[in-house]
Amino acid sequence: MSLPTVFVVDDDRDFRESLVALLSALGHRVEAFDSAKSFRSEINGGRPGCVLLDIRMPGESGLEMY
């Protein structure tokens, strides 16, 4: 069983990197993606964790993703 991961999906590079740094410093396993499309193409089901989504992204927004 893999460890839970916080998946950060945000098109703003500076914000995404800051959030990854903060969550990592708090001891969380974190993976970051710049779009809903990149998240979906790299992550397959069955991995425990949570997703932090930007609701306003070009292309497919966080609201449209789910």
XYZ file of N, CA and C in Angstrom:
198
model
N 0.844 -1.184 0.000
C 0.000 0.000 0.000
C 0.892 1.251 0.000
N 0.584 2.183 -0.866
C 1.400 3.394 -0.939
C 0.936 4.430 0.088
N 1.848 5.320 0.437
C 1.534 6.374 1.395
C 0.571 7.382 0.784
N -0.294 8.000 1.591
C -1.195 9.036 1.080
C -0.400 10.211 0.512
N -0.917 10.784 -0.539
C -0.257 11.889 -1.228
C -1.210 13.060 -1.350
N -0.676 14.263 -1.219
C -1.443 15.469 -1.521
C -1.100 15.827 -2.970
N -2.101 15.804 -3.834
C -1.929 16.140 -5.239
C -2.338 17.601 -5.434
N -1.398 18.435 -5.851
C -1.653 19.857 -6.056
C -1.791 20.097 -7.556
N -2.935 20.640 -7.966
C -3.180 20.927 -9.381
C -3.472 22.421 -9.511
N -2.497 23.162 -10.067
C -2.640 24.610 -10.190
C -1.764 25.097 -11.337
N -2.296 25.976 -12.170
C -1.537 26.480 -13.317
C -0.556 27.587 -12.952
N -0.679 28.181 -11.782
C 0.216 29.246 -11.335
C 1.468 28.613 -10.715
N 2.572 28.666 -11.440
C 3.795 27.982 -11.028
C 4.289 28.438 -9.657
N 4.308 29.728 -9.403
C 4.808 30.236 -8.119
C 3.943 29.757 -6.953
N 2.628 29.827 -7.124
C 1.729 29.375 -6.063
C 1.869 27.867 -5.851
N 1.920 27.125 -6.952
C 2.051 25.664 -6.881
C 3.331 25.287 -6.142
N 4.448 25.908 -6.487
C 5.716 25.590 -5.840
C 5.719 25.986 -4.364
N 5.089 27.097 -4.030
C 4.988 27.515 -2.626
C 4.167 26.525 -1.815
N 3.070 26.088 -2.390
C 2.205 25.123 -1.704
C 2.923 23.786 -1.517
N 3.648 23.360 -2.526
C 4.422 22.116 -2.414
C 5.475 22.250 -1.311
N 6.170 23.378 -1.267
C 7.194 23.593 -0.238
C 6.582 23.563 1.158
N 5.460 24.239 1.331
C 4.790 24.279 2.632
C 4.338 22.889 3.069
N 3.634 22.198 2.196
C 3.113 20.868 2.541
C 4.245 19.870 2.789
N 5.306 19.965 1.994
C 6.456 19.080 2.190
C 7.128 19.358 3.526
N 7.255 20.632 3.885
C 7.859 21.005 5.165
C 7.044 20.490 6.346
N 5.758 20.326 6.128
C 4.884 19.794 7.179
C 4.892 18.262 7.217
N 5.680 17.666 6.331
C 5.843 16.213 6.355
C 4.946 15.434 5.414
N 4.230 16.114 4.530
C 3.343 15.427 3.604
C 4.087 15.012 2.337
N 3.649 13.923 1.766
C 4.122 13.523 0.444
C 3.297 14.326 -0.560
N 3.944 15.013 -1.497
C 3.248 15.931 -2.399
C 3.685 15.678 -3.840
N 2.717 15.728 -4.754
C 2.991 15.703 -6.186
C 2.222 16.863 -6.800
N 2.869 17.570 -7.721
C 2.258 18.772 -8.301
C 2.074 18.626 -9.804
N 1.008 19.276 -10.302
C 0.653 19.241 -11.716
C 0.195 20.624 -12.142
N 0.478 20.983 -13.399
C 0.126 22.317 -13.881
C -1.220 22.396 -14.574
N -1.913 21.257 -14.702
C -3.229 21.259 -15.341
C -3.992 19.995 -14.965
N -5.297 20.046 -15.173
C -6.127 18.862 -14.943
C -5.706 17.746 -15.893
N -5.371 18.109 -17.118
C -4.960 17.120 -18.122
C -3.686 16.397 -17.693
N -2.693 17.137 -17.212
C -1.448 16.488 -16.790
C -1.671 15.607 -15.564
N -2.527 16.036 -14.655
C -2.858 15.211 -13.490
C -3.472 13.891 -13.934
N -4.469 13.976 -14.800
C -5.177 12.790 -15.254
C -4.267 11.841 -16.041
N -3.342 12.386 -16.819
C -2.483 11.530 -17.639
C -1.427 10.793 -16.817
N -1.078 11.326 -15.654
C -0.026 10.707 -14.851
C -0.529 9.913 -13.648
N -1.733 10.175 -13.215
C -2.251 9.517 -12.014
C -3.356 8.540 -12.397
N -3.180 7.305 -11.968
C -4.254 6.329 -12.160
C -4.893 6.050 -10.804
N -6.071 5.529 -10.818
C -6.827 5.318 -9.588
C -6.141 4.372 -8.614
N -6.661 4.346 -7.438
C -6.180 3.416 -6.437
C -5.068 3.944 -5.551
N -4.722 5.222 -5.671
C -3.688 5.800 -4.811
C -4.357 6.671 -3.756
N -4.084 6.401 -2.486
C -4.715 7.195 -1.424
C -4.159 8.613 -1.378
N -5.031 9.547 -1.022
C -4.602 10.927 -0.865
C -5.736 11.890 -1.081
N -5.374 13.152 -1.295
C -6.370 14.171 -1.570
C -5.851 15.074 -2.690
N -6.771 15.779 -3.332
C -6.428 16.660 -4.444
C -6.783 18.089 -4.061
N -5.804 18.996 -4.181
C -6.048 20.424 -4.006
C -6.071 21.033 -5.398
N -7.242 21.525 -5.797
C -7.458 22.002 -7.162
C -7.667 23.502 -7.234
N -7.042 24.108 -8.221
C -7.339 25.490 -8.578
C -8.671 25.457 -9.332
N -9.630 26.269 -8.927
C -10.919 26.216 -9.621
C -10.929 27.033 -10.905
N -9.908 27.889 -11.101
C -9.841 28.705 -12.320
C -8.523 28.441 -13.040
N -8.573 27.512 -13.976
C -7.409 27.201 -14.796
C -7.834 27.270 -16.255
N -6.899 27.615 -17.145
C -7.245 27.597 -18.569
C -7.523 26.167 -19.020
N -8.317 26.044 -20.042
C -8.698 24.698 -20.492
C -9.777 24.160 -19.584
N -9.433 23.161 -18.827
C -10.385 22.530 -17.911
C -10.152 23.054 -16.492
N -11.170 23.676 -15.916
C -11.037 24.213 -14.561
C -11.143 23.087 -13.534
N -10.786 23.427 -12.305
C -10.920 22.463 -11.228
C -12.356 22.020 -11.020
N -13.301 22.914 -11.262
C -14.713 22.544 -11.126
C -15.139 21.560 -12.208
N -14.595 21.702 -13.394
C -14.938 20.804 -14.505
C -14.230 19.447 -14.395
N -13.132 19.439 -13.671
C -12.333 18.217 -13.588
C -13.106 17.064 -12.976
N -13.923 17.341 -11.999
C -14.700 16.293 -11.371
C -16.125 16.521 -11.685
